[in-house]
Amino acid sequence: MTIHRTIAFLFLGAFLLNGCTSSSGTSTATTTTTTTTTTTTTAATNTGLDQTKLPLDDGKVSTSAQVGYLFSCQTTFNGTGASTVGPWVNSSAGTYDFISKSVVAGSVVWPTHSYTIALVGAARTISTNDLPNHNTGTYPIATTDPAHTYDGNPNHIAAQTIVYALPSNPTNATTPMCVGLGPIGFLLSGSVLYNALDALGRDAVAHEVQDLCQGHPDTSSSYHYHSLTTCLSDPGTGHSNLLGYAVDGFGIYGVRGESGQVLTNADLDACHGHTHSITWDGATVSMYHYHATYAYPYTIGCFHGTAVKASTIVGQLEPPFPHRHTP
């Protein structure tokens, strides 16, 4: 029987790294996540969209910042991805059904998960082995898994060594910056976030078959997401929690805005964010931040600040970042 995804936003706790220290820049705080959790799912409410008819946004790749598009550093794509368009995609209507989309079977625990955030002065240093603190599907996708019919991802998940020193108080870039391949941010699960495209330049969330937490590996063996995982906690009815960091240092928050409304692209700028008062390292500040949405480009449409390069990348996830399913 084909496994379908149930929309879920699991609550790992609002304490996750949000407000871990003051904004004075003189203190040091380190948070380490070392546990794994068993993935369960619960039905989401108040999504603000019909998730059986999400927009299929293939081709929304631009060479400048535009609302609802991905300002991509790469505009030519010759990689490989899901081999067959799944029945959840309605190409003629330009929609896809996230609810009935196949997911990769399995529930694999990663006991060696390691993820730390250290705030020292002007730097927020993120160190991770990229293994998530939640269970994943079984990769490579087994030929006996019904998901294999649509996506025969042959890659396995392996630990990486990734260190980024992000600005703790990021500043706006003069102009928006394009988003490249490979890590564009980190979620508080400990795994990296990629942009919204698959290796063919299509809407990755619509086409690629992922596990129940919306993650999968590429040929670098890096487990990654193309959207906000439903296995991170974002409880409550007000403004969403901090759920990750972009590599320009700005925070990535969940789908709810200031009054608790579910945000859409129309509520956000071309980079998929906006500015208002938020809690940032224990202080209330008026600051730019990104938001996730249920629709493409899902998290970051362009960089509002200056993206930094990794201090350390050891393992198979090394530039140039390959995002494809076959070697």
Short mmCIF file of N, CA and C in Angstrom, two decimals, residues 110 131 138-141 153-160 216-223 316 325:
data_model
loop_
_atom_site.label_atom_id
_atom_site.label_comp_id
_atom_site.label_asym_id
_atom_site.label_seq_id
_atom_site.Cartn_x
_atom_site.Cartn_y
_atom_site.Cartn_z
N TRP A 110 18.67 8.27 14.23
CA TRP A 110 20.05 8.72 14.06
C TRP A 110 20.64 9.08 15.43
N LEU A 131 22.84 15.16 10.57
CA LEU A 131 21.86 14.10 10.87
C LEU A 131 20.75 14.72 11.71
N THR A 138 13.75 5.35 4.88
CA THR A 138 14.85 4.45 4.54
C THR A 138 15.38 4.78 3.16
N TYR A 139 16.65 5.17 3.13
CA TYR A 139 17.33 5.49 1.87
C TYR A 139 18.57 4.62 1.74
N PRO A 140 18.91 4.18 0.51
CA PRO A 140 18.21 4.38 -0.76
C PRO A 140 16.77 3.86 -0.71
N ILE A 141 15.94 4.42 -1.57
CA ILE A 141 14.55 3.97 -1.61
C ILE A 141 14.52 2.54 -2.15
N ASN A 153 15.37 7.34 -5.81
CA ASN A 153 16.55 7.94 -5.17
C ASN A 153 17.49 6.86 -4.63
N PRO A 154 18.70 6.73 -5.21
CA PRO A 154 19.61 5.65 -4.81
C PRO A 154 20.60 6.05 -3.72
N ASN A 155 20.46 7.26 -3.19
CA ASN A 155 21.45 7.81 -2.27
C ASN A 155 21.16 7.42 -0.82
N HIS A 156 22.21 7.40 -0.03
CA HIS A 156 22.07 7.09 1.39
C HIS A 156 22.36 8.35 2.21
N ILE A 157 21.99 8.32 3.47
CA ILE A 157 22.24 9.43 4.39
C ILE A 157 23.52 9.15 5.15
N ALA A 158 24.40 10.13 5.21
CA ALA A 158 25.66 9.97 5.93
C ALA A 158 25.99 11.26 6.68
N ALA A 159 26.72 11.13 7.77
CA ALA A 159 27.11 12.30 8.55
C ALA A 159 28.08 13.17 7.77
N GLN A 160 27.93 14.47 7.95
CA GLN A 160 28.82 15.48 7.38
C GLN A 160 29.50 16.21 8.53
N HIS A 216 15.34 14.24 2.34
CA HIS A 216 15.93 13.16 1.56
C HIS A 216 17.40 13.48 1.30
N PRO A 217 18.21 12.49 0.88
CA PRO A 217 19.61 12.75 0.56
C PRO A 217 19.83 12.95 -0.93
N ASP A 218 20.91 13.67 -1.27
CA ASP A 218 21.34 13.74 -2.66
C ASP A 218 22.62 12.94 -2.81
N THR A 219 23.34 13.12 -3.92
CA THR A 219 24.53 12.30 -4.16
C THR A 219 25.66 12.60 -3.18
N SER A 220 25.58 13.70 -2.46
CA SER A 220 26.57 13.99 -1.43
C SER A 220 26.26 13.27 -0.13
N SER A 221 25.14 12.55 -0.08
CA SER A 221 24.64 11.86 1.12
C SER A 221 24.17 12.84 2.19
N SER A 222 23.97 14.08 1.81
CA SER A 222 23.49 15.09 2.75
C SER A 222 21.97 15.04 2.84
N TYR A 223 21.46 14.80 4.05
CA TYR A 223 20.02 14.85 4.27
C TYR A 223 19.62 16.33 4.29
N GLN A 316 31.15 14.40 2.18
CA GLN A 316 30.79 14.37 0.76
C GLN A 316 30.10 15.65 0.31
N HIS A 325 19.85 12.94 -8.08
CA HIS A 325 19.55 11.64 -7.49
C HIS A 325 20.44 10.54 -7.99
#
